[in-house]
Short mmCIF file of C-alpha atoms in Angstrom, two decimals:
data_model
loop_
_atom_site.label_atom_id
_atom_site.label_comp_id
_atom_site.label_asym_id
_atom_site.label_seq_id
_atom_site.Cartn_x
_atom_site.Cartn_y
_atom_site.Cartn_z
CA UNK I 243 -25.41 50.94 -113.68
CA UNK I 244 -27.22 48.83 -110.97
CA UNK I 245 -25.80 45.69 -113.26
CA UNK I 246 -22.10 46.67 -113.35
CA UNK I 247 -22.03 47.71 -109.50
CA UNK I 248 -23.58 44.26 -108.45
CA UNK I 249 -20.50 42.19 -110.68
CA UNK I 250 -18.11 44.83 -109.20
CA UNK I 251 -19.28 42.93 -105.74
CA UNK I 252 -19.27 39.75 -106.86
CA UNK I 253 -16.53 39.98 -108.41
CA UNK I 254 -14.98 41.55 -104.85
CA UNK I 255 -16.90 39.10 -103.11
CA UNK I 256 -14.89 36.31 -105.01
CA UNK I 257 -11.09 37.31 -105.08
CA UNK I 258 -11.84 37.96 -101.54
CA UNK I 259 -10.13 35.50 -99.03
CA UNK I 260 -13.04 34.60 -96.81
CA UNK I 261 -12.92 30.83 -95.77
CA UNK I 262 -15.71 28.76 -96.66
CA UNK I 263 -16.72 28.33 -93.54
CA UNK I 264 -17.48 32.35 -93.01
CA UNK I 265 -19.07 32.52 -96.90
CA UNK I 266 -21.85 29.99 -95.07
CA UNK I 267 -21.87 32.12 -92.03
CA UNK I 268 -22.58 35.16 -94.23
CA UNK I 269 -25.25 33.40 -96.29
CA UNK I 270 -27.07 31.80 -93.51
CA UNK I 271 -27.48 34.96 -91.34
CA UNK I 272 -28.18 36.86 -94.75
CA UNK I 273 -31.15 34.27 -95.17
CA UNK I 274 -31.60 33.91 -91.24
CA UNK I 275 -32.76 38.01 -91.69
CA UNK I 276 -35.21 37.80 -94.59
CA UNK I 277 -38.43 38.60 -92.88
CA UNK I 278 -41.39 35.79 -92.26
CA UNK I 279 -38.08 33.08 -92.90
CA UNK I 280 -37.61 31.11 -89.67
CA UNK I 281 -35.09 28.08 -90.47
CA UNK I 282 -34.10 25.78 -87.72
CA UNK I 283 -30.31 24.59 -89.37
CA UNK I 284 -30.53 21.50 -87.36
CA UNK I 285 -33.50 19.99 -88.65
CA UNK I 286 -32.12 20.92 -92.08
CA UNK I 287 -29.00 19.39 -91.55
CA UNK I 288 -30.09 16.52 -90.41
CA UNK I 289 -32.67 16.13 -93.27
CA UNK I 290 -30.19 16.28 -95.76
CA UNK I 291 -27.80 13.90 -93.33
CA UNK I 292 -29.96 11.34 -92.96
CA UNK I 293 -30.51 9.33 -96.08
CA UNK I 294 -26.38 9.66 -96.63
CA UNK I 295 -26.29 7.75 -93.11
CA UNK I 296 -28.84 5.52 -94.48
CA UNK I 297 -26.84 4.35 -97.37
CA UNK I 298 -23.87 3.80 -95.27
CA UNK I 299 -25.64 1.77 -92.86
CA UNK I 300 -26.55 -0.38 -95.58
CA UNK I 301 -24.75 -0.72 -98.16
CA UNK I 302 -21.67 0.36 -97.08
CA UNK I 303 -19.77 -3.32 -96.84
CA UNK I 304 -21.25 -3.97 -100.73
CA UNK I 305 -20.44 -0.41 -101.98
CA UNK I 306 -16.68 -0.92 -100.41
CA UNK I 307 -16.62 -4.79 -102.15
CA UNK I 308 -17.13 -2.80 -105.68
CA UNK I 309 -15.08 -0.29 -104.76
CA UNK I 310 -12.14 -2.66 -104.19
CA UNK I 311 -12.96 -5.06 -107.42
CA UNK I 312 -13.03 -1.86 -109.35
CA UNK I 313 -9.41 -1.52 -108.38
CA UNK I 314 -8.35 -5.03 -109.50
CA UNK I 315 -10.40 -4.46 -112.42
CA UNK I 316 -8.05 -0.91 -112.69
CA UNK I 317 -5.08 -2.42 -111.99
CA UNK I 318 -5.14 -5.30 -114.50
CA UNK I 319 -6.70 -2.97 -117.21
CA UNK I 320 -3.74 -0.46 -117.31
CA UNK I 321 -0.96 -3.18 -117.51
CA UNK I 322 -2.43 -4.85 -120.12
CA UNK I 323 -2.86 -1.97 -122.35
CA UNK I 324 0.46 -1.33 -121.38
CA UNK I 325 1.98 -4.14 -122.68
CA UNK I 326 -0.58 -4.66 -126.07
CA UNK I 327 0.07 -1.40 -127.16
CA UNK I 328 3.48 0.34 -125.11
CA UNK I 329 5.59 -2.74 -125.43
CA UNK I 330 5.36 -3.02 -128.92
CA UNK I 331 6.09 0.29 -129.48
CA UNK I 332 9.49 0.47 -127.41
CA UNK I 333 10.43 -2.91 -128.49
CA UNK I 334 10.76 -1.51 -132.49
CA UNK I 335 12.47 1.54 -130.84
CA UNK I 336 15.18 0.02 -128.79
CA UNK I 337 15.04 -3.62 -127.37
CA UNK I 338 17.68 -2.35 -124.35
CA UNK I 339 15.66 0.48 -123.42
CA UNK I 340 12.25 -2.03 -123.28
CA UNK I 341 14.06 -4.29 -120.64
CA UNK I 342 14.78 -0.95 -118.63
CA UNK I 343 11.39 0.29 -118.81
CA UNK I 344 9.54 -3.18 -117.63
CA UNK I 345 11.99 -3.47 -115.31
CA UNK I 346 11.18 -0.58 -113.89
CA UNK I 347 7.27 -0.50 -114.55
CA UNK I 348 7.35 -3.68 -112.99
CA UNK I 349 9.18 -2.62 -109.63
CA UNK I 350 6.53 -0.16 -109.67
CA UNK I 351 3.35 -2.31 -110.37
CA UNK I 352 5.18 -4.59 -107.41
CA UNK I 353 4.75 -2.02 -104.55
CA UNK I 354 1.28 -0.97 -106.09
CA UNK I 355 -0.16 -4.14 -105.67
CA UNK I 356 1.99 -5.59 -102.35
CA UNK I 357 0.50 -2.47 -100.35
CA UNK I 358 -2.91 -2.44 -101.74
CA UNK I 359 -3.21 -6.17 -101.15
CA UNK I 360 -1.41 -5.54 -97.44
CA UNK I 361 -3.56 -2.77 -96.77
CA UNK I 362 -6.80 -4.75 -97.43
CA UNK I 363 -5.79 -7.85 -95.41
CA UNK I 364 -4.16 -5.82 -92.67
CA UNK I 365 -6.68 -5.10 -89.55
CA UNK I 366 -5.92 -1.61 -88.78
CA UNK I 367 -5.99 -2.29 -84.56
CA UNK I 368 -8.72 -2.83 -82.45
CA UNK I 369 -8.58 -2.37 -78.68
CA UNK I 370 -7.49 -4.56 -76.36
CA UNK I 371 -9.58 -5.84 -73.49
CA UNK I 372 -10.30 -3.37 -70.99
CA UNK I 373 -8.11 -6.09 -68.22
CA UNK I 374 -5.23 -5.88 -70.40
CA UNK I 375 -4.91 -2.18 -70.05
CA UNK I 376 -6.71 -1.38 -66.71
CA UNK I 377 -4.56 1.99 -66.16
CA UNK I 378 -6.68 3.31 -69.47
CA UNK I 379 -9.83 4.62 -67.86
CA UNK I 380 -11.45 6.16 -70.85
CA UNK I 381 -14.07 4.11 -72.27
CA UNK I 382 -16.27 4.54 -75.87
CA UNK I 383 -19.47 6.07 -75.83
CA UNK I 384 -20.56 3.94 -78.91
CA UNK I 385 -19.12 0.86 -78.49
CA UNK I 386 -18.31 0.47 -74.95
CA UNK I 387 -14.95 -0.61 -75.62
CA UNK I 388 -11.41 0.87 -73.80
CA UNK I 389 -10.69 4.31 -75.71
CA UNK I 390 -6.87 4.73 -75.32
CA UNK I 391 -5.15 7.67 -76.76
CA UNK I 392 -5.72 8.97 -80.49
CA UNK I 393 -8.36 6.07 -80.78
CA UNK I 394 -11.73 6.84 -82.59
CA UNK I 395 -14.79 4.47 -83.11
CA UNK I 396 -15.78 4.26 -86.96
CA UNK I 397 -19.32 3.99 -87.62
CA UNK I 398 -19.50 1.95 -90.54
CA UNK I 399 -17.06 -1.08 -88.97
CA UNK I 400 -18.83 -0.11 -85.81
CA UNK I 401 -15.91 -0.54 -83.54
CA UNK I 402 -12.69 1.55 -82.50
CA UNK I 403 -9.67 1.70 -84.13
CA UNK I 404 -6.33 2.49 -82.70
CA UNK I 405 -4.64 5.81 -84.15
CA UNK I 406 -7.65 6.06 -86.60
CA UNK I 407 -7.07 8.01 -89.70
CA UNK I 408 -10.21 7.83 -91.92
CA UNK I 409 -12.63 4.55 -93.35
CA UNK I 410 -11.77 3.93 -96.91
CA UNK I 411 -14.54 2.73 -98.98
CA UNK I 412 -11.04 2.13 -101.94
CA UNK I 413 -10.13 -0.43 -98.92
CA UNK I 414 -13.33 -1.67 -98.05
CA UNK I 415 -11.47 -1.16 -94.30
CA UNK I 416 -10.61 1.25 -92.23
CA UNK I 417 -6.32 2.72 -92.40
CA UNK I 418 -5.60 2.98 -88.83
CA UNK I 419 -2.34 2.09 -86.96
CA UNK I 420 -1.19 -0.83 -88.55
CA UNK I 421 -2.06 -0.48 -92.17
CA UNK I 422 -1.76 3.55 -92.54
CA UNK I 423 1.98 2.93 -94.06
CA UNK I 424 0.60 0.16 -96.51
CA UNK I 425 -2.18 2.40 -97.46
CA UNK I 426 0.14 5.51 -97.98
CA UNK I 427 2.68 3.84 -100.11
CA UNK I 428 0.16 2.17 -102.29
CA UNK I 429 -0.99 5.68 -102.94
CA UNK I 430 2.39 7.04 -103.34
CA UNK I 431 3.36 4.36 -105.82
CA UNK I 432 0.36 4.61 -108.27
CA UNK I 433 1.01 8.20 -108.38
CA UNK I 434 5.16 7.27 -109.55
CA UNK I 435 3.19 4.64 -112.03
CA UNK I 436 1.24 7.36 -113.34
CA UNK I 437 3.80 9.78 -114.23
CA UNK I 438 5.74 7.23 -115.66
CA UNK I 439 3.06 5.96 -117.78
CA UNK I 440 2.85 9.87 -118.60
CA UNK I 441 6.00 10.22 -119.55
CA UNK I 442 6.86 7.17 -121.73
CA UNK I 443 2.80 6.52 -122.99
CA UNK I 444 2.70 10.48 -124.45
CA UNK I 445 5.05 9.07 -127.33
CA UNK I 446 2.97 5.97 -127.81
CA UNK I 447 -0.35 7.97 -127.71
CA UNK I 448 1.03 10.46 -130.20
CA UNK I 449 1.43 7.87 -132.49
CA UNK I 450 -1.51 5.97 -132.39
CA UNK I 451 -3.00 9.20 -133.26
CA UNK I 452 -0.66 9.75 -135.74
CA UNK I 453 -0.33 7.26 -138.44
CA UNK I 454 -2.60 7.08 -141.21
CA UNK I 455 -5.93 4.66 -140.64
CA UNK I 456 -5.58 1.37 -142.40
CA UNK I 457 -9.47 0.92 -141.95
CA UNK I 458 -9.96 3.50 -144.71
CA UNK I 459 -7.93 3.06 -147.87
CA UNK I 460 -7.84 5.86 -150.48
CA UNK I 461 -8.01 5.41 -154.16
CA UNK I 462 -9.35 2.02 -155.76
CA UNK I 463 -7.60 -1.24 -157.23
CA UNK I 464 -6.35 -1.29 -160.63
CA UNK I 465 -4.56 -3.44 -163.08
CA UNK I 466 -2.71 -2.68 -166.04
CA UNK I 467 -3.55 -4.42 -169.34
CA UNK I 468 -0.70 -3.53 -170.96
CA UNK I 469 -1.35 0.04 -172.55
CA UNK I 470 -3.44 1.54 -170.02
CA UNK I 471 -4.45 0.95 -165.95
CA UNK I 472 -8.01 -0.12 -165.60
CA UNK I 473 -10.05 -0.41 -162.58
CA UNK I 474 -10.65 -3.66 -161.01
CA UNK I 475 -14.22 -4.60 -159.59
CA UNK I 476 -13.83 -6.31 -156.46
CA UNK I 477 -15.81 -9.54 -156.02
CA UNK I 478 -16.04 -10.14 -152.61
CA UNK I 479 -16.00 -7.17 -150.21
CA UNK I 480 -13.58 -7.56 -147.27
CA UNK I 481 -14.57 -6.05 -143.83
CA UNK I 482 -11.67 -2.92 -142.72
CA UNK I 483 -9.75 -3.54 -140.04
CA UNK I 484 -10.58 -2.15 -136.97
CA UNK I 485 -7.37 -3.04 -135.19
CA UNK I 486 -6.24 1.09 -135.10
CA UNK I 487 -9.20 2.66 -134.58
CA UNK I 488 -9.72 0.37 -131.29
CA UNK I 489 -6.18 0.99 -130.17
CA UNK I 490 -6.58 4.91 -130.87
CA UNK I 491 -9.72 4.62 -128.76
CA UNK I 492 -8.03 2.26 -125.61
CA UNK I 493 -5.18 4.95 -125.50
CA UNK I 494 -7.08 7.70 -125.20
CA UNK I 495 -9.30 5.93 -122.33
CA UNK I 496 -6.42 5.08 -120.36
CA UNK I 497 -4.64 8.50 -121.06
CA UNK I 498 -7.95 10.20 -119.41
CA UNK I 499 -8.18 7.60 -116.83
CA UNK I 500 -4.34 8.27 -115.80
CA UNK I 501 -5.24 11.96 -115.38
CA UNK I 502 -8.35 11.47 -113.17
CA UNK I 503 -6.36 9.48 -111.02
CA UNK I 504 -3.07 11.27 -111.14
CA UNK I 505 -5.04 14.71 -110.28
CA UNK I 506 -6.75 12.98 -107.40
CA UNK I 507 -4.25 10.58 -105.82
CA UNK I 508 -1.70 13.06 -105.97
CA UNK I 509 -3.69 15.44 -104.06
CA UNK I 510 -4.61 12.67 -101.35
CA UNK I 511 -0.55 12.00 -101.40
CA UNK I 512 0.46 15.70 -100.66
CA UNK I 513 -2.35 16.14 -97.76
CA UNK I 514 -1.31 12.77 -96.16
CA UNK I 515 2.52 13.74 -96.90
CA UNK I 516 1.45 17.11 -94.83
CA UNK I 517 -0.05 15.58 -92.10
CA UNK I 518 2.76 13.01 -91.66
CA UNK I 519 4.91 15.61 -91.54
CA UNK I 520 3.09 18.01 -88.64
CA UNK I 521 2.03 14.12 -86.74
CA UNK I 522 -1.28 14.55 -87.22
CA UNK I 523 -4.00 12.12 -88.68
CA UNK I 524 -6.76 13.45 -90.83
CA UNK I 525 -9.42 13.15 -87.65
CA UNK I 526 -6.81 14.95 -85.61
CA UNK I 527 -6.24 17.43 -87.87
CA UNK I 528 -9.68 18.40 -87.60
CA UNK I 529 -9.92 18.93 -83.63
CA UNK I 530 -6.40 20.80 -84.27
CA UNK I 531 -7.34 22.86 -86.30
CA UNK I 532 -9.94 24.10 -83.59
CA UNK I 533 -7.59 23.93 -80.85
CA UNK I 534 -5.23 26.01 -83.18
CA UNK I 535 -7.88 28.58 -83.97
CA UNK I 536 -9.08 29.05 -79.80
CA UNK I 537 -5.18 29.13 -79.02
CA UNK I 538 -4.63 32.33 -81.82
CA UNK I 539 -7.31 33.77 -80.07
CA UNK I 540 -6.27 33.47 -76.70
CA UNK I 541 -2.56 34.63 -77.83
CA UNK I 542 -0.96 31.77 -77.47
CA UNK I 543 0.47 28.89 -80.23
CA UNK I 544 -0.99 25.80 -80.25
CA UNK I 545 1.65 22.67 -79.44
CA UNK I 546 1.00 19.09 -81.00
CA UNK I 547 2.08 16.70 -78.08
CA UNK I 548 2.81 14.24 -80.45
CA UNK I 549 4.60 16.33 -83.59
CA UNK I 550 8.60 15.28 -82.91
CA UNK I 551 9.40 16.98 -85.50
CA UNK I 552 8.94 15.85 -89.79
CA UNK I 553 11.85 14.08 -89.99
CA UNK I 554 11.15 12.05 -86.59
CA UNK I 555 7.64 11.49 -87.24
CA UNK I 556 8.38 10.36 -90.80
CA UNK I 557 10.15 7.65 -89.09
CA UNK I 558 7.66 6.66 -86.69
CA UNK I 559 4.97 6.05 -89.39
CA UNK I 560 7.43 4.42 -91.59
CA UNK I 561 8.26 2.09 -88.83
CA UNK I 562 11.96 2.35 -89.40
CA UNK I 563 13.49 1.30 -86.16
CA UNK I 564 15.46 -2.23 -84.91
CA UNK I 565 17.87 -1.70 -87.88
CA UNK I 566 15.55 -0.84 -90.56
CA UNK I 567 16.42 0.96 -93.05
CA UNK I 568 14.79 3.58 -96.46
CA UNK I 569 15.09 0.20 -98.28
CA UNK I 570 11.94 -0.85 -96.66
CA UNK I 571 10.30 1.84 -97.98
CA UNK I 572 11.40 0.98 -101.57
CA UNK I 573 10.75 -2.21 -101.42
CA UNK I 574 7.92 -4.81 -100.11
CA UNK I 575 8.18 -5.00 -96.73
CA UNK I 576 5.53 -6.32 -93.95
CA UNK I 577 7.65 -5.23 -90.57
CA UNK I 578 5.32 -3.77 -87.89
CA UNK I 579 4.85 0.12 -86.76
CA UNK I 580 6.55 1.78 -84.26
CA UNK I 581 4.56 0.92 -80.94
CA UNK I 582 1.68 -1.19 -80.21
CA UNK I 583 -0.95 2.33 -80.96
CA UNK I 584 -1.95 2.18 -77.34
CA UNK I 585 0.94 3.88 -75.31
CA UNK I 586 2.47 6.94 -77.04
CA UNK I 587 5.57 9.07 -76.29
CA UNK I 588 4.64 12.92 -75.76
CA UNK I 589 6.80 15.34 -77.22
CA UNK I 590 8.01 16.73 -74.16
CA UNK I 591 9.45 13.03 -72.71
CA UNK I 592 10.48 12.34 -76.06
CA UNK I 593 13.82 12.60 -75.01
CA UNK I 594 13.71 10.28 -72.30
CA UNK I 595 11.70 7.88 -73.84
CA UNK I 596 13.20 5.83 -76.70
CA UNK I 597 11.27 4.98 -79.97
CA UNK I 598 14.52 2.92 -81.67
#
């Protein structure tokens, strides 16, 4: 009885919707109470903390080198499986519909590698010098440097960046003001390559598993001497072919690496799609949501100065102004952002203030 009342709480305890944050609330008080168990968090914390920072420190430039060959390595991996095994396949099927497909595999593999190659070569922003902006008093505890608005120093490049949205060890850089569009589309187009290599590689994978093995032939070799078939002894023993059995194994590889990356990506695409949308970057989400949760409490609805609205602020990070069109967001395009990532329009003045 003791058994099936503690699952009923467990299982209570899980359907429940307490954040995570108040499950490790709960369990550190719970463990905070057992008698003759003093824990200082802190020191804990910063046990655990400590050799993470460590491996930052120092390896964090090699570890984001690896990181970025394993990309290339990624890239050039998928498209030539691609075309060994998919093209092949399509071109027996229909030689028009081949043309559309590369065509349109290849617009895709276009904006995957101009923005991944833009976003690594692209310095995010950096500061001015302090005489250059002397009306921006606010200065880096870190680094020393001028601290204007939405500007956050990053530990592992060891400097501030302007509008600073996270270090990306993919980039071996940080995505800040002037490469956060480069960085978003690349992500946005390997997630259309993936469900397009989805949708027209399931018929290629289904029948590479499929068709019969030619590496294992049934029955033996006769001849027939002219009233009956006898069996032939084979002189010289010819290795299978291994051809299928490597291709079966390739397409499977890339199927399973295609779904890793779809699952993830995509989930980094609809979070950075949300905060786009509300004007936020990922650091300033996190303060927000603080300043959200004190303003509920107080009564009151917290205002992002610089949310104009999805629409506008789509805009603003897409950097479509002096004429520009959607077009640059379909195709390779290396035109600045909106603003220099020092001076930014509030929401209030917004309408007094033009972005265009």
């Amino acid at each position: 009885m003791r058994i099936i009342s503690k699952l009923f709480f467990v299982s209570n305890f899980v359907i429940s919707k307490i954040t995570r944050k108040q499950i490790w609330k709960k369990v550190r008080q719970k463990i905070g109470n057992i008698p003759h168990l003093s824990i200082d968090w802190d020191v804990l914390t910063d046990r655990f903390i400590e050799p993470v920072i460590w491996v930052v420190d120092h390896f964090a430039d090699s570890l984001g080198k690896i990181f970025v060959s394993l990309v290339w390595l990624l890239i050039q991996f998928v498209v030539g499986v691609a075309y060994w095994i998919g093209l092949s396949f399509y071109w027996n099927i229909s030689a028009e519909l081949t043309i559309a497909l590369v065509i349109f595999g290849h617009w895709i593999l276009l904006n995957v590698v101009f923005h991944y190659y833009m976003a690594l070569i692209t310095p995010p922003g950096l500061p001015p010098e302090a005489e250059q902006i002397p009306h921006i008093k606010a200065r880096c505890k870190k680094c020393q440097s001028v601290k204007p608005e939405r500007t956050h120093h990053c530990s592992i490049c060891r400097t501030c960046i302007l509008r600073m949205d996270h270090h990306c060890p993919w980039l071996n850089n940080c995505v800040g003001h002037f490469n956060h569009r480069y960085f978003f589309l690349f992500m946005a187009y390997v997630v259309l390559g993936m469900i397009f290599l989805f949708i027209f590689g399931a018929p290629v994978i289904v029948h590479e598993l499929s068709i019969s093995d030619a590496s294992e032939p049934i029955g033996y070799p006769v001849f027939h001497n002219g009233s009956h078939l006898l069996p032939v002894k084979q002189v010289e023993e010819v290795s299978p072919p291994r051809s299928r059995s490597l291709r079966r194994a390739v397409s499977v590889t890339v199927a399973i690496l295609c779904a890793g990356i779809l699952a993830a990506l995509g989930a980094l695409v609809g979070w950075h799609a949300r905060l786009i949308s509300r004007g936020e970057t990922s650091i300033e989400n996190l303060t927000n949501k603080d300043d959200r949760e004190a303003k509920r409490l107080e009564g009151s609805t917290f205002v992002n100065p610089y949310d104009y609205g999805s629409y506008e602020n789509w805009r603003i990070f897409l950097g479509l102004s002096e004429g520009r069109t959607w077009w640059c967001v379909f195709f390779p395009s290396v035109h600045p952002p909106r603003g220099d990532g020092i001076s930014w329009c509030l929401k209030n003045d917004l309408t007094h203030v033009s972005y265009k």
